């Protein structure tokens, strides 16, 4: 686990300020890179040999497209995780945290209504959650998705694969937005482990500035709690 992360400096004043713990094994993608950093990347790209430049340009364009898309969808954080898969390989996942405006509605009432629907519709892959920050709900899906990269040689269409997607929605008292925490992985067979990580992160969400806590207090999760479980997933 790393330090508590605040989105307060990155979101507009009318949006929610919230904090959460980042699980072990996740690296945060910079969604607001400084101009100087982009200029330095371009200079490095231009200095590459011809045979490497096309591929590097493709990667840079992909990164720019991802960042643009994430910012357009109010994503406040995007983290890429890598963990041993138990079979000698590496399992990858993407964890995103975003805000969804409720268009003047009471966010807490919206969550309560959806949690109620989840309680009466377990066949829809939804279930209600009672989190330290308030009520929420979990949605799980298995979806078809395009595999990143170039199409296989001799084919025009991109390859398709299956991914597991888990989403937790939460909010807090007086908060104008719904906070969406989403986990996606192509390692569908490890869905149980990734669900534990997702729920662990959700249990650490707080709308109270940790700096206001007493100096002697601890933000460590209780043992056996969902938050604590993200310490030990994947060993």
PDB file of C-alpha atoms in Angstrom:
ATOM      1  CA  UNK A   1       0.000   0.000   0.000  1.00  0.00           C
ATOM      2  CA  UNK A   2       1.198   3.491  -0.714  1.00  0.00           C
ATOM      3  CA  UNK A   3       0.294   6.853   0.696  1.00  0.00           C
ATOM      4  CA  UNK A   4      -3.212   8.274   0.595  1.00  0.00           C
ATOM      5  CA  UNK A   5      -3.969   9.983  -2.707  1.00  0.00           C
ATOM      6  CA  UNK A   6      -6.122  13.112  -3.048  1.00  0.00           C
ATOM      7  CA  UNK A   7      -7.814  14.275  -6.206  1.00  0.00           C
ATOM      8  CA  UNK A   8      -8.530  17.738  -4.763  1.00  0.00           C
ATOM      9  CA  UNK A   9      -5.725  19.481  -6.641  1.00  0.00           C
ATOM     10  CA  UNK A  10      -6.671  17.982  -9.992  1.00  0.00           C
ATOM     11  CA  UNK A  11     -10.451  18.376 -10.158  1.00  0.00           C
ATOM     12  CA  UNK A  12     -12.512  21.516 -10.447  1.00  0.00           C
ATOM     13  CA  UNK A  13     -13.603  23.221  -7.237  1.00  0.00           C
ATOM     14  CA  UNK A  14     -17.219  22.075  -7.577  1.00  0.00           C
ATOM     15  CA  UNK A  15     -16.208  18.423  -7.790  1.00  0.00           C
ATOM     16  CA  UNK A  16     -15.722  16.094  -4.876  1.00  0.00           C
ATOM     17  CA  UNK A  17     -12.508  15.832  -2.901  1.00  0.00           C
ATOM     18  CA  UNK A  18     -11.857  12.220  -1.954  1.00  0.00           C
ATOM     19  CA  UNK A  19      -9.004   9.971  -0.923  1.00  0.00           C
ATOM     20  CA  UNK A  20      -8.201   6.275  -1.229  1.00  0.00           C
ATOM     21  CA  UNK A  21      -5.336   3.831  -0.832  1.00  0.00           C
ATOM     22  CA  UNK A  22      -3.442   2.573  -3.890  1.00  0.00           C
ATOM     23  CA  UNK A  23      -2.891  -1.218  -3.771  1.00  0.00           C
ATOM     24  CA  UNK A  24       0.522  -2.822  -4.114  1.00  0.00           C
ATOM     25  CA  UNK A  25       1.686  -3.501  -7.662  1.00  0.00           C
ATOM     26  CA  UNK A  26      -0.037  -0.566  -9.374  1.00  0.00           C
ATOM     27  CA  UNK A  27       1.696   2.264 -11.228  1.00  0.00           C
ATOM     28  CA  UNK A  28      -0.219   5.490 -11.809  1.00  0.00           C
ATOM     29  CA  UNK A  29      -0.460   6.888 -15.328  1.00  0.00           C
ATOM     30  CA  UNK A  30       0.151  10.630 -15.623  1.00  0.00           C
ATOM     31  CA  UNK A  31      -3.100  12.057 -17.014  1.00  0.00           C
ATOM     32  CA  UNK A  32      -1.865  15.637 -17.038  1.00  0.00           C
ATOM     33  CA  UNK A  33       1.750  15.525 -18.251  1.00  0.00           C
ATOM     34  CA  UNK A  34       3.524  18.899 -18.360  1.00  0.00           C
ATOM     35  CA  UNK A  35       4.245  20.414 -21.773  1.00  0.00           C
ATOM     36  CA  UNK A  36       7.981  20.135 -21.132  1.00  0.00           C
ATOM     37  CA  UNK A  37       7.652  16.371 -20.693  1.00  0.00           C
ATOM     38  CA  UNK A  38       5.764  15.981 -23.978  1.00  0.00           C
ATOM     39  CA  UNK A  39       8.324  18.132 -25.808  1.00  0.00           C
ATOM     40  CA  UNK A  40      11.146  16.011 -24.409  1.00  0.00           C
ATOM     41  CA  UNK A  41       9.411  12.813 -25.612  1.00  0.00           C
ATOM     42  CA  UNK A  42       8.990  14.289 -29.102  1.00  0.00           C
ATOM     43  CA  UNK A  43      12.678  15.249 -29.225  1.00  0.00           C
ATOM     44  CA  UNK A  44      13.659  11.733 -28.184  1.00  0.00           C
ATOM     45  CA  UNK A  45      11.321  10.265 -30.797  1.00  0.00           C
ATOM     46  CA  UNK A  46      12.792  12.430 -33.574  1.00  0.00           C
ATOM     47  CA  UNK A  47      16.262  11.263 -32.613  1.00  0.00           C
ATOM     48  CA  UNK A  48      15.438   7.572 -33.025  1.00  0.00           C
ATOM     49  CA  UNK A  49      16.638   5.552 -36.037  1.00  0.00           C
ATOM     50  CA  UNK A  50      14.136   5.370 -38.906  1.00  0.00           C
ATOM     51  CA  UNK A  51      13.320   1.710 -38.257  1.00  0.00           C
ATOM     52  CA  UNK A  52      12.281   2.500 -34.644  1.00  0.00           C
ATOM     53  CA  UNK A  53      10.594   5.849 -35.175  1.00  0.00           C
ATOM     54  CA  UNK A  54       7.337   4.567 -36.702  1.00  0.00           C
ATOM     55  CA  UNK A  55       6.723   2.200 -33.812  1.00  0.00           C
ATOM     56  CA  UNK A  56       7.582   4.883 -31.253  1.00  0.00           C
ATOM     57  CA  UNK A  57       5.211   7.338 -32.951  1.00  0.00           C
ATOM     58  CA  UNK A  58       2.465   4.716 -32.797  1.00  0.00           C
ATOM     59  CA  UNK A  59       3.004   4.259 -29.057  1.00  0.00           C
ATOM     60  CA  UNK A  60       3.042   8.020 -28.437  1.00  0.00           C
ATOM     61  CA  UNK A  61      -0.175   8.513 -30.417  1.00  0.00           C
ATOM     62  CA  UNK A  62      -1.797   5.659 -28.478  1.00  0.00           C
ATOM     63  CA  UNK A  63      -0.755   7.232 -25.158  1.00  0.00           C
ATOM     64  CA  UNK A  64      -2.090  10.640 -26.240  1.00  0.00           C
ATOM     65  CA  UNK A  65      -5.380   9.088 -27.327  1.00  0.00           C
ATOM     66  CA  UNK A  66      -5.787   7.201 -24.057  1.00  0.00           C
ATOM     67  CA  UNK A  67      -5.076  10.303 -21.960  1.00  0.00           C
ATOM     68  CA  UNK A  68      -7.489  12.415 -24.034  1.00  0.00           C
ATOM     69  CA  UNK A  69     -10.230   9.798 -23.723  1.00  0.00           C
ATOM     70  CA  UNK A  70      -9.735   9.363 -19.968  1.00  0.00           C
ATOM     71  CA  UNK A  71      -9.830  13.107 -19.320  1.00  0.00           C
ATOM     72  CA  UNK A  72     -12.977  13.463 -21.455  1.00  0.00           C
ATOM     73  CA  UNK A  73     -14.668  10.852 -19.253  1.00  0.00           C
ATOM     74  CA  UNK A  74     -13.716  12.577 -15.980  1.00  0.00           C
ATOM     75  CA  UNK A  75     -11.210   9.892 -15.012  1.00  0.00           C
ATOM     76  CA  UNK A  76      -9.219  11.194 -12.057  1.00  0.00           C
ATOM     77  CA  UNK A  77      -6.719   8.328 -11.847  1.00  0.00           C
ATOM     78  CA  UNK A  78      -5.636   5.429 -14.042  1.00  0.00           C
ATOM     79  CA  UNK A  79      -3.336   2.767 -12.631  1.00  0.00           C
ATOM     80  CA  UNK A  80      -1.774  -0.207 -14.404  1.00  0.00           C
ATOM     81  CA  UNK A  81      -1.128  -3.282 -12.283  1.00  0.00           C
ATOM     82  CA  UNK A  82       1.132  -6.277 -12.818  1.00  0.00           C
ATOM     83  CA  UNK A  83       1.209  -9.321 -10.542  1.00  0.00           C
ATOM     84  CA  UNK A  84       2.418 -12.933 -10.734  1.00  0.00           C
ATOM     85  CA  UNK A  85      -0.429 -15.074 -12.064  1.00  0.00           C
ATOM     86  CA  UNK A  86       0.550 -18.204 -10.158  1.00  0.00           C
ATOM     87  CA  UNK A  87       1.535 -20.024 -13.354  1.00  0.00           C
ATOM     88  CA  UNK A  88       4.903 -18.404 -13.967  1.00  0.00           C
ATOM     89  CA  UNK A  89       3.498 -15.500 -15.955  1.00  0.00           C
ATOM     90  CA  UNK A  90       2.332 -11.957 -15.290  1.00  0.00           C
ATOM     91  CA  UNK A  91      -1.294 -10.837 -14.974  1.00  0.00           C
ATOM     92  CA  UNK A  92      -2.104  -7.271 -15.991  1.00  0.00           C
ATOM     93  CA  UNK A  93      -5.022  -5.098 -14.965  1.00  0.00           C
ATOM     94  CA  UNK A  94      -6.176  -1.494 -15.168  1.00  0.00           C
ATOM     95  CA  UNK A  95      -7.742   0.347 -12.224  1.00  0.00           C
ATOM     96  CA  UNK A  96      -9.509   3.649 -12.883  1.00  0.00           C
ATOM     97  CA  UNK A  97     -11.194   6.134 -10.557  1.00  0.00           C
ATOM     98  CA  UNK A  98     -13.649   8.595 -12.067  1.00  0.00           C
ATOM     99  CA  UNK A  99     -16.439  10.969 -11.062  1.00  0.00           C
ATOM    100  CA  UNK A 100     -19.963  10.991 -12.490  1.00  0.00           C
ATOM    101  CA  UNK A 101     -22.126  14.114 -12.016  1.00  0.00           C
ATOM    102  CA  UNK A 102     -25.731  13.516 -10.957  1.00  0.00           C
ATOM    103  CA  UNK A 103     -27.198  16.548 -12.790  1.00  0.00           C
ATOM    104  CA  UNK A 104     -28.640  18.202  -9.709  1.00  0.00           C
ATOM    105  CA  UNK A 105     -29.885  14.983  -8.122  1.00  0.00           C
ATOM    106  CA  UNK A 106     -28.818  13.915  -4.655  1.00  0.00           C
ATOM    107  CA  UNK A 107     -25.906  11.553  -5.278  1.00  0.00           C
ATOM    108  CA  UNK A 108     -26.549   9.625  -2.066  1.00  0.00           C
ATOM    109  CA  UNK A 109     -30.178   8.991  -3.045  1.00  0.00           C
ATOM    110  CA  UNK A 110     -29.096   7.851  -6.507  1.00  0.00           C
ATOM    111  CA  UNK A 111     -26.655   5.354  -4.975  1.00  0.00           C
ATOM    112  CA  UNK A 112     -29.283   4.168  -2.459  1.00  0.00           C
ATOM    113  CA  UNK A 113     -31.809   3.558  -5.236  1.00  0.00           C
ATOM    114  CA  UNK A 114     -29.290   1.677  -7.366  1.00  0.00           C
ATOM    115  CA  UNK A 115     -28.138  -0.342  -4.347  1.00  0.00           C
ATOM    116  CA  UNK A 116     -31.781  -1.246  -3.738  1.00  0.00           C
ATOM    117  CA  UNK A 117     -32.091  -2.395  -7.337  1.00  0.00           C
ATOM    118  CA  UNK A 118     -28.907  -4.438  -6.912  1.00  0.00           C
ATOM    119  CA  UNK A 119     -30.367  -6.139  -3.823  1.00  0.00           C
ATOM    120  CA  UNK A 120     -33.471  -7.229  -5.747  1.00  0.00           C
ATOM    121  CA  UNK A 121     -31.693  -8.103  -9.004  1.00  0.00           C
ATOM    122  CA  UNK A 122     -28.750 -10.385  -8.148  1.00  0.00           C
ATOM    123  CA  UNK A 123     -29.104 -12.030 -11.554  1.00  0.00           C
ATOM    124  CA  UNK A 124     -27.972  -8.770 -13.162  1.00  0.00           C
ATOM    125  CA  UNK A 125     -24.482  -9.095 -11.703  1.00  0.00           C
ATOM    126  CA  UNK A 126     -25.121  -6.337  -9.134  1.00  0.00           C
ATOM    127  CA  UNK A 127     -24.973  -6.426  -5.368  1.00  0.00           C
ATOM    128  CA  UNK A 128     -25.243  -3.714  -2.705  1.00  0.00           C
ATOM    129  CA  UNK A 129     -22.278  -2.763  -0.522  1.00  0.00           C
ATOM    130  CA  UNK A 130     -22.056  -1.163   2.890  1.00  0.00           C
ATOM    131  CA  UNK A 131     -18.750   0.700   2.867  1.00  0.00           C
ATOM    132  CA  UNK A 132     -17.092   2.824   5.584  1.00  0.00           C
ATOM    133  CA  UNK A 133     -17.812   5.953   3.511  1.00  0.00           C
ATOM    134  CA  UNK A 134     -21.463   5.000   2.952  1.00  0.00           C
ATOM    135  CA  UNK A 135     -23.668   2.772   0.776  1.00  0.00           C
ATOM    136  CA  UNK A 136     -22.545   1.625  -2.640  1.00  0.00           C
ATOM    137  CA  UNK A 137     -22.908  -1.219  -5.079  1.00  0.00           C
ATOM    138  CA  UNK A 138     -20.778  -3.608  -7.130  1.00  0.00           C
ATOM    139  CA  UNK A 139     -21.373  -4.564 -10.762  1.00  0.00           C
ATOM    140  CA  UNK A 140     -19.472  -7.409 -12.444  1.00  0.00           C
ATOM    141  CA  UNK A 141     -19.404  -8.305 -16.137  1.00  0.00           C
ATOM    142  CA  UNK A 142     -17.483 -10.491 -18.562  1.00  0.00           C
ATOM    143  CA  UNK A 143     -17.151  -8.715 -21.896  1.00  0.00           C
ATOM    144  CA  UNK A 144     -15.644  -9.148 -25.333  1.00  0.00           C
ATOM    145  CA  UNK A 145     -12.903  -6.600 -26.029  1.00  0.00           C
ATOM    146  CA  UNK A 146     -10.406  -5.790 -28.758  1.00  0.00           C
ATOM    147  CA  UNK A 147      -6.902  -7.000 -27.986  1.00  0.00           C
ATOM    148  CA  UNK A 148      -4.447  -4.045 -28.143  1.00  0.00           C
ATOM    149  CA  UNK A 149      -1.841  -4.052 -30.872  1.00  0.00           C
ATOM    150  CA  UNK A 150      -1.808  -4.659 -34.585  1.00  0.00           C
ATOM    151  CA  UNK A 151      -4.117  -7.156 -36.360  1.00  0.00           C
ATOM    152  CA  UNK A 152      -2.591 -10.594 -36.883  1.00  0.00           C
ATOM    153  CA  UNK A 153      -0.546 -10.862 -40.042  1.00  0.00           C
ATOM    154  CA  UNK A 154      -2.804 -11.474 -43.021  1.00  0.00           C
ATOM    155  CA  UNK A 155      -5.906 -10.184 -41.239  1.00  0.00           C
ATOM    156  CA  UNK A 156      -7.614  -6.801 -41.376  1.00  0.00           C
ATOM    157  CA  UNK A 157      -9.670  -7.212 -38.198  1.00  0.00           C
ATOM    158  CA  UNK A 158      -8.267  -6.899 -34.687  1.00  0.00           C
ATOM    159  CA  UNK A 159      -8.333  -9.965 -32.438  1.00  0.00           C
ATOM    160  CA  UNK A 160     -11.047 -10.231 -29.800  1.00  0.00           C
ATOM    161  CA  UNK A 161     -10.680 -11.519 -26.254  1.00  0.00           C
ATOM    162  CA  UNK A 162     -12.625 -11.762 -22.990  1.00  0.00           C
ATOM    163  CA  UNK A 163     -12.146  -9.419 -20.042  1.00  0.00           C
ATOM    164  CA  UNK A 164     -13.537  -9.259 -16.526  1.00  0.00           C
ATOM    165  CA  UNK A 165     -14.832  -5.836 -15.484  1.00  0.00           C
ATOM    166  CA  UNK A 166     -15.790  -4.915 -11.942  1.00  0.00           C
ATOM    167  CA  UNK A 167     -17.188  -1.522 -10.955  1.00  0.00           C
ATOM    168  CA  UNK A 168     -17.927  -0.088  -7.527  1.00  0.00           C
ATOM    169  CA  UNK A 169     -20.009   3.089  -7.164  1.00  0.00           C
ATOM    170  CA  UNK A 170     -19.870   5.093  -3.922  1.00  0.00           C
ATOM    171  CA  UNK A 171     -20.618   8.571  -2.673  1.00  0.00           C
ATOM    172  CA  UNK A 172     -20.529  10.542   0.560  1.00  0.00           C
ATOM    173  CA  UNK A 173     -22.805  12.914   2.442  1.00  0.00           C
ATOM    174  CA  UNK A 174     -22.867  16.331   0.774  1.00  0.00           C
ATOM    175  CA  UNK A 175     -20.892  15.037  -2.214  1.00  0.00           C
ATOM    176  CA  UNK A 176     -22.235  16.190  -5.618  1.00  0.00           C
ATOM    177  CA  UNK A 177     -20.695  13.328  -7.625  1.00  0.00           C
ATOM    178  CA  UNK A 178     -20.737   9.554  -7.699  1.00  0.00           C
ATOM    179  CA  UNK A 179     -17.279   8.019  -7.435  1.00  0.00           C
ATOM    180  CA  UNK A 180     -16.735   5.104  -9.813  1.00  0.00           C
ATOM    181  CA  UNK A 181     -13.889   2.652  -9.154  1.00  0.00           C
ATOM    182  CA  UNK A 182     -13.397   0.187 -11.991  1.00  0.00           C
ATOM    183  CA  UNK A 183     -11.092  -2.789 -12.481  1.00  0.00           C
ATOM    184  CA  UNK A 184     -10.536  -4.486 -15.859  1.00  0.00           C
ATOM    185  CA  UNK A 185      -8.352  -7.515 -16.592  1.00  0.00           C
ATOM    186  CA  UNK A 186      -7.961 -10.055 -19.363  1.00  0.00           C
ATOM    187  CA  UNK A 187      -7.059 -12.645 -16.697  1.00  0.00           C
ATOM    188  CA  UNK A 188     -10.686 -13.726 -16.338  1.00  0.00           C
ATOM    189  CA  UNK A 189      -9.665 -16.785 -14.328  1.00  0.00           C
ATOM    190  CA  UNK A 190      -8.330 -14.455 -11.598  1.00  0.00           C
ATOM    191  CA  UNK A 191     -11.607 -12.543 -11.249  1.00  0.00           C
ATOM    192  CA  UNK A 192     -11.972 -13.511  -7.574  1.00  0.00           C
ATOM    193  CA  UNK A 193      -8.568 -12.024  -6.734  1.00  0.00           C
ATOM    194  CA  UNK A 194      -9.214  -8.827  -8.675  1.00  0.00           C
ATOM    195  CA  UNK A 195     -12.638  -8.471  -7.057  1.00  0.00           C
ATOM    196  CA  UNK A 196     -10.912  -8.564  -3.660  1.00  0.00           C
ATOM    197  CA  UNK A 197      -8.506  -5.813  -4.749  1.00  0.00           C
ATOM    198  CA  UNK A 198     -11.371  -3.695  -6.088  1.00  0.00           C
ATOM    199  CA  UNK A 199     -13.387  -4.086  -2.885  1.00  0.00           C
ATOM    200  CA  UNK A 200     -10.279  -3.389  -0.835  1.00  0.00           C
ATOM    201  CA  UNK A 201      -9.764  -0.056  -2.587  1.00  0.00           C
ATOM    202  CA  UNK A 202     -13.463   0.787  -2.213  1.00  0.00           C
ATOM    203  CA  UNK A 203     -13.262   0.185   1.544  1.00  0.00           C
ATOM    204  CA  UNK A 204     -10.478   2.775   1.856  1.00  0.00           C
ATOM    205  CA  UNK A 205     -12.373   5.597   0.108  1.00  0.00           C
ATOM    206  CA  UNK A 206     -12.909   8.571   2.392  1.00  0.00           C
ATOM    207  CA  UNK A 207     -14.265  12.080   1.958  1.00  0.00           C
ATOM    208  CA  UNK A 208     -12.458  13.287   5.074  1.00  0.00           C
ATOM    209  CA  UNK A 209      -9.032  14.858   4.569  1.00  0.00           C
ATOM    210  CA  UNK A 210      -6.552  12.421   6.205  1.00  0.00           C
ATOM    211  CA  UNK A 211      -4.394  15.390   7.237  1.00  0.00           C
ATOM    212  CA  UNK A 212      -7.156  16.372   9.659  1.00  0.00           C
ATOM    213  CA  UNK A 213      -6.829  13.099  11.537  1.00  0.00           C
ATOM    214  CA  UNK A 214      -5.054  13.137  14.868  1.00  0.00           C
ATOM    215  CA  UNK A 215      -1.320  12.665  14.557  1.00  0.00           C
ATOM    216  CA  UNK A 216      -1.522   9.532  16.651  1.00  0.00           C
ATOM    217  CA  UNK A 217      -4.305   7.902  14.639  1.00  0.00           C
ATOM    218  CA  UNK A 218      -3.696   5.171  12.097  1.00  0.00           C
ATOM    219  CA  UNK A 219      -5.056   4.703   8.590  1.00  0.00           C
ATOM    220  CA  UNK A 220      -4.081   1.028   8.543  1.00  0.00           C
ATOM    221  CA  UNK A 221      -7.038  -1.225   7.661  1.00  0.00           C
ATOM    222  CA  UNK A 222      -8.272  -3.698  10.250  1.00  0.00           C
ATOM    223  CA  UNK A 223      -6.958  -7.223   9.936  1.00  0.00           C
ATOM    224  CA  UNK A 224      -9.189  -9.583   7.925  1.00  0.00           C
ATOM    225  CA  UNK A 225     -10.978  -6.578   6.384  1.00  0.00           C
ATOM    226  CA  UNK A 226     -11.507  -6.191   2.620  1.00  0.00           C
ATOM    227  CA  UNK A 227      -9.063  -3.288   2.637  1.00  0.00           C
ATOM    228  CA  UNK A 228      -6.403  -5.440   4.263  1.00  0.00           C
ATOM    229  CA  UNK A 229      -6.914  -8.189   1.681  1.00  0.00           C
ATOM    230  CA  UNK A 230      -5.355  -6.118  -1.089  1.00  0.00           C
ATOM    231  CA  UNK A 231      -2.009  -6.441   0.686  1.00  0.00           C
ATOM    232  CA  UNK A 232      -1.769 -10.178   0.057  1.00  0.00           C
ATOM    233  CA  UNK A 233      -3.444 -10.775  -3.305  1.00  0.00           C
ATOM    234  CA  UNK A 234      -1.159 -12.576  -5.762  1.00  0.00           C
ATOM    235  CA  UNK A 235       1.325 -13.184  -2.916  1.00  0.00           C
TER     236      UNK A 235
END
